[in-house]
Structures are given as structure tokens and as C-alpha cells.
GROMACS .gro file of C-alpha atoms in nm:
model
  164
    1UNK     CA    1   0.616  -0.879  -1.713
    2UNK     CA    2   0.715  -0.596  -1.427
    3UNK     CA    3   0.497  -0.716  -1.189
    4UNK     CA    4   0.519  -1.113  -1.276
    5UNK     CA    5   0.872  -1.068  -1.232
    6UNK     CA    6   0.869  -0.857  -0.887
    7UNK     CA    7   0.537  -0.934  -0.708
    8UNK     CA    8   0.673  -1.188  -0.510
    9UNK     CA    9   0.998  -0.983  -0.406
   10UNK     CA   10   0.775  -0.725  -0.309
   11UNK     CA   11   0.524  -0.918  -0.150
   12UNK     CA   12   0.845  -1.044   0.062
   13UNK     CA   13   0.936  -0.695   0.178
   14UNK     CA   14   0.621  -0.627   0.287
   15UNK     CA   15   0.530  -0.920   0.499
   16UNK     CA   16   0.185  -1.123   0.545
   17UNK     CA   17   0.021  -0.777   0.690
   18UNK     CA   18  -0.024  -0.707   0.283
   19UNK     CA   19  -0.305  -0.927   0.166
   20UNK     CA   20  -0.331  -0.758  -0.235
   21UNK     CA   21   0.004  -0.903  -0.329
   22UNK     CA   22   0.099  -1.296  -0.375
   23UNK     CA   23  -0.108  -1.560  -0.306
   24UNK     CA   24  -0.297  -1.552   0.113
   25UNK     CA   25  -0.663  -1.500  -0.040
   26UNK     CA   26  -0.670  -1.143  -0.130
   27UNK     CA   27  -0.923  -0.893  -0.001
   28UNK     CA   28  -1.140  -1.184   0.123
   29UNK     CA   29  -0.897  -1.385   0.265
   30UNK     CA   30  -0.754  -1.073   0.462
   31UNK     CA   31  -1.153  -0.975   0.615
   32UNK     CA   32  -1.169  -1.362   0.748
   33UNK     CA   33  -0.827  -1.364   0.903
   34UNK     CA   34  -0.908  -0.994   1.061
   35UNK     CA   35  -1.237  -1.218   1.185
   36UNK     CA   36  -1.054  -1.511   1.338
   37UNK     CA   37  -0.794  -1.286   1.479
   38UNK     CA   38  -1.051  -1.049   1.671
   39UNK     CA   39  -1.280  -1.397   1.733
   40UNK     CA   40  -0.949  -1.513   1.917
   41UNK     CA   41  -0.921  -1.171   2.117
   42UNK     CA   42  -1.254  -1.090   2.304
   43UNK     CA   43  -1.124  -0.778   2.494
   44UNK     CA   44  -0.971  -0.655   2.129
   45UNK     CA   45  -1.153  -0.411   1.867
   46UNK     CA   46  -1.175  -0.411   1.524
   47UNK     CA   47  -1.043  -0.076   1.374
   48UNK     CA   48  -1.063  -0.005   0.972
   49UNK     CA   49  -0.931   0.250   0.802
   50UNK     CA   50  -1.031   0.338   0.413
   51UNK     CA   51  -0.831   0.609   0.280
   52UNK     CA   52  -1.094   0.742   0.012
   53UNK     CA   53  -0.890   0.783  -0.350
   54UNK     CA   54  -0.509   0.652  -0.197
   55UNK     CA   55  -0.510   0.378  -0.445
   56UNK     CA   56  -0.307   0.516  -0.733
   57UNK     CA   57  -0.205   0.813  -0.543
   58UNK     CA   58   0.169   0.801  -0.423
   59UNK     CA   59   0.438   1.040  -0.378
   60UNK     CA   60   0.713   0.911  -0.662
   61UNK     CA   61   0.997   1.007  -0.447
   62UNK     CA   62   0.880   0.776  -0.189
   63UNK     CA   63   0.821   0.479  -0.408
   64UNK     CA   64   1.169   0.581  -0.537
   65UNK     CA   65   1.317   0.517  -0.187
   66UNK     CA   66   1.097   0.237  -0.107
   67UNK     CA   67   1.227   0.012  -0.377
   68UNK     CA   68   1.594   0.142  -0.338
   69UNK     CA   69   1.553   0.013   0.033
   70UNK     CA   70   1.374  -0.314  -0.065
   71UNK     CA   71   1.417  -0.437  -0.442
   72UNK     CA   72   1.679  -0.280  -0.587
   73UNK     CA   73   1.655  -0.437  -0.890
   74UNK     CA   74   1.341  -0.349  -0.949
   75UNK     CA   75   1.502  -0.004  -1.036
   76UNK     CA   76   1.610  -0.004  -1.387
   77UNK     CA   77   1.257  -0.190  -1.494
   78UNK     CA   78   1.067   0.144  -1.339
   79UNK     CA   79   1.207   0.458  -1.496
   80UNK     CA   80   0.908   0.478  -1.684
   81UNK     CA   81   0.672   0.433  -1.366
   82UNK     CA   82   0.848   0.671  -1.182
   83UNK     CA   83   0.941   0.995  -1.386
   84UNK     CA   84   0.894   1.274  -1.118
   85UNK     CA   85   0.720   1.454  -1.455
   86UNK     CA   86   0.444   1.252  -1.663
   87UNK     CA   87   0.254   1.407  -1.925
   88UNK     CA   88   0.005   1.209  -2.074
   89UNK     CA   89  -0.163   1.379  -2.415
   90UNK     CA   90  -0.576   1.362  -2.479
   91UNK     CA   91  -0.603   1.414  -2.832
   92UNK     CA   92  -0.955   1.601  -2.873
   93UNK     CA   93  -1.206   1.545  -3.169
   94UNK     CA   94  -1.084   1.825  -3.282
   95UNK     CA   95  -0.743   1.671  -3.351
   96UNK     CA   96  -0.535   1.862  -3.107
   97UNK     CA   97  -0.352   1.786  -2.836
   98UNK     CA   98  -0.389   1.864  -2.464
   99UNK     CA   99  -0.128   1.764  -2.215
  100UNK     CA  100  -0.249   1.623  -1.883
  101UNK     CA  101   0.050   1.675  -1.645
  102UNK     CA  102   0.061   1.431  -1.355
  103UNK     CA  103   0.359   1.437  -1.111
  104UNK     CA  104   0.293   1.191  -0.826
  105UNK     CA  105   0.113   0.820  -0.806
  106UNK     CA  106   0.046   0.556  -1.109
  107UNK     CA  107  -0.220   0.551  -1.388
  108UNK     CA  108  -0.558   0.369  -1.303
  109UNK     CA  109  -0.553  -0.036  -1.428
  110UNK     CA  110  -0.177  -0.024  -1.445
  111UNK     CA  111  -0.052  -0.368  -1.296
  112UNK     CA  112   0.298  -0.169  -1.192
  113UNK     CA  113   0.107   0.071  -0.965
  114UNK     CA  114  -0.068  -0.208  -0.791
  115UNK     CA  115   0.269  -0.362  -0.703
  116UNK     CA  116   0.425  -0.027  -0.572
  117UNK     CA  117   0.112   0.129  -0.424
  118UNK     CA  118   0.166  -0.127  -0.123
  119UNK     CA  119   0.483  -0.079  -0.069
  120UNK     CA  120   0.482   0.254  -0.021
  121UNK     CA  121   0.173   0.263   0.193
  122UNK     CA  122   0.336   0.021   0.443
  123UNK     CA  123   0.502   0.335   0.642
  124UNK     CA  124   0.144   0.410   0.728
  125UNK     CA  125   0.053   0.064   0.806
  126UNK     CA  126   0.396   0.025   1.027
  127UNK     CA  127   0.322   0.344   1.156
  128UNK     CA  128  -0.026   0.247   1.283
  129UNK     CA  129   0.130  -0.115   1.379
  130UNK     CA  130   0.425   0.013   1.644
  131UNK     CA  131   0.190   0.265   1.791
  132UNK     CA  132  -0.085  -0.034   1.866
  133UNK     CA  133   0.219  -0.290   1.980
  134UNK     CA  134   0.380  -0.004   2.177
  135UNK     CA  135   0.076  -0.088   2.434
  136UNK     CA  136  -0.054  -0.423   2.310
  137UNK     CA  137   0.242  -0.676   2.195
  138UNK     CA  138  -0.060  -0.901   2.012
  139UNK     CA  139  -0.186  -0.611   1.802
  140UNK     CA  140  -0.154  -0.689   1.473
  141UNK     CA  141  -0.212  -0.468   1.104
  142UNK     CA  142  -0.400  -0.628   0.833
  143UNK     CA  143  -0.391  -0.457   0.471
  144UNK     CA  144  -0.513  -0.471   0.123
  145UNK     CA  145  -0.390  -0.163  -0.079
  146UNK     CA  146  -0.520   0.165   0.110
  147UNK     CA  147  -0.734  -0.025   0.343
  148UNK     CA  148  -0.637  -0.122   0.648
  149UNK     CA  149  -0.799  -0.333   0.968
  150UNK     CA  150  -0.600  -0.273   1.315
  151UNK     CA  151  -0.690  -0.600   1.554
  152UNK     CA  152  -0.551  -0.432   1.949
  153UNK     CA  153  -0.702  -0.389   2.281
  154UNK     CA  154  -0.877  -0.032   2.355
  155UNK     CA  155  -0.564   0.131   2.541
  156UNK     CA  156  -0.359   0.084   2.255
  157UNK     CA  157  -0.526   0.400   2.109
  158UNK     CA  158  -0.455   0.585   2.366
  159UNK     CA  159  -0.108   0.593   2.243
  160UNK     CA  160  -0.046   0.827   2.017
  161UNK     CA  161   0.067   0.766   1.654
  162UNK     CA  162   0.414   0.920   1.541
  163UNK     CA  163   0.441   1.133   1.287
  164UNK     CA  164   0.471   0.979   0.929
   0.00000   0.00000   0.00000
């Protein structure tokens, strides 16, 4: 119901640069645009980026201040989703219990996490974005959860990305 509810706000917020949210084709609708954009640049690259186990993993704090900035009322639906302090419990064969701390990102398959993940991965994505259009205007950021494709001309990255 969380992410019925939000998705769209989100998705909003985050601009048509974020393909895994709403309804512009996904994953494969976000590699043919990256295709038809670089097609339509011939001196431009291609550069991807695949941040190897991102998905799931963000910093709480930061998804705290990423939804204060852009849904607000997403807040009170997320206390659950963002306690700083999670501790899940494996019950063993055995019958006891062993607590599995986890302090930072979301839980793997839940829907919530693939609604926030994005928006607190944009900084990157912005980040990578104004360093390309600092050189090339027409560079443009393409992204589906932790991946990323950057369309720009070769000088572009030359110019060095700011800290995040």
C-alpha cells in the first residue's frame, strides 16, 4: 500500500533520469533510450556504472533526509522502514533465537526499499550529471536503481566529479 500510494510522488522527485519507478519501460525501456540518445550523438560515449550489492544498501539517515526534502508525507508511513536500529530474529532448529542486527539499507524483496533506494541514490546520479553538463550541456544520466548509463562527449570526464 506504501509504495502504491507514493511511487508516483517519488517517481516525480526524481525526474525521467529514474527508469525503475512509474511507468517509461523499466530497465529495458531505459537501455533503448540510452541507445537512441548516444545513436543521436556520434562524438558522445556511452559510460555505465554498476555499483555491485547498492541495491538494498542505503544509509537510513539519508533516506531520512531525502524524503523530508521531497515527500514529506511519506514520513509517518516509514517509521518502520527507517529505524536507525533493526533487529531481525532467525529462530534456529534448535528453537532459539539469534538476533541479526542491521542498521543501514532495506530488507531484500521489500517493495518500500525499491521506492526509497532511488531516491537516495539520485545524489550520485546528480552528482555524476552536473560534473558531465559542467562541460557538455547535452549530457544526460540515465538510471535504474544502482545502475547508471552517462550519455556526454569525452572532455566531459575530464572534469572532475565533486565530492558526494
Amino acid at each position: 500500500a506504501i509504495t502504491k500510494t507514493f511511487t508516483k510522488r517519488i517517481q516525480d522527485s526524481l525526474g525521467d533520469s529514474e527508469y525503475s519507478l512509474g511507468s517509461n519501460g523499466a530497465a529495458e525501456g531505459m537501455h533503448k533510450a540510452v541507445l537512441v540518445d548516444l545513436d543521436q550523438r556520434p562524438f558522445a560515449l556511452k559510460l555505465g556504472y554498476d555499483v555491485s550489492n547498492a541495491h538494498n544498501e542505503y544509509d537510513r539517515e539519508a533516506a531520512v533526509e531525502e524524503i523530508t526534502a521531497h515527500v514529506p508525507f511519506m514520513l509517518p508511513w516509514l517509521n518502520g522502514h527507517l529505524a536507525t536500529i533493526v533487529v531481525h530474529v532467525y529462530i534456529g532448529q534448535d528453537g532459539d533465537h539469534y538476533p541479526i542486527p542491521k542498521s543501514q539499507g532495506g530488507d531484500q524483496g521489500d517493495a518500500v526499499t525499491a521506492v526509497l533506494f532511488p531516491l537516495v541514490y539520485r545524489t550520485v546520479t546528480i552528482a555524476l550529471s552536473e560534473s558531465a553538463t559542467a562541460i557538455d550541456p547535452d549530457a544526460r544520466d540515465y538510471a535504474y536503481q544502482d545502475d547508471v548509463e552517462l550519455i556526454c562527449i569525452p572532455a566531459s570526464l575530464c572534469h572532475r566529479v565533486r565530492d558526494i
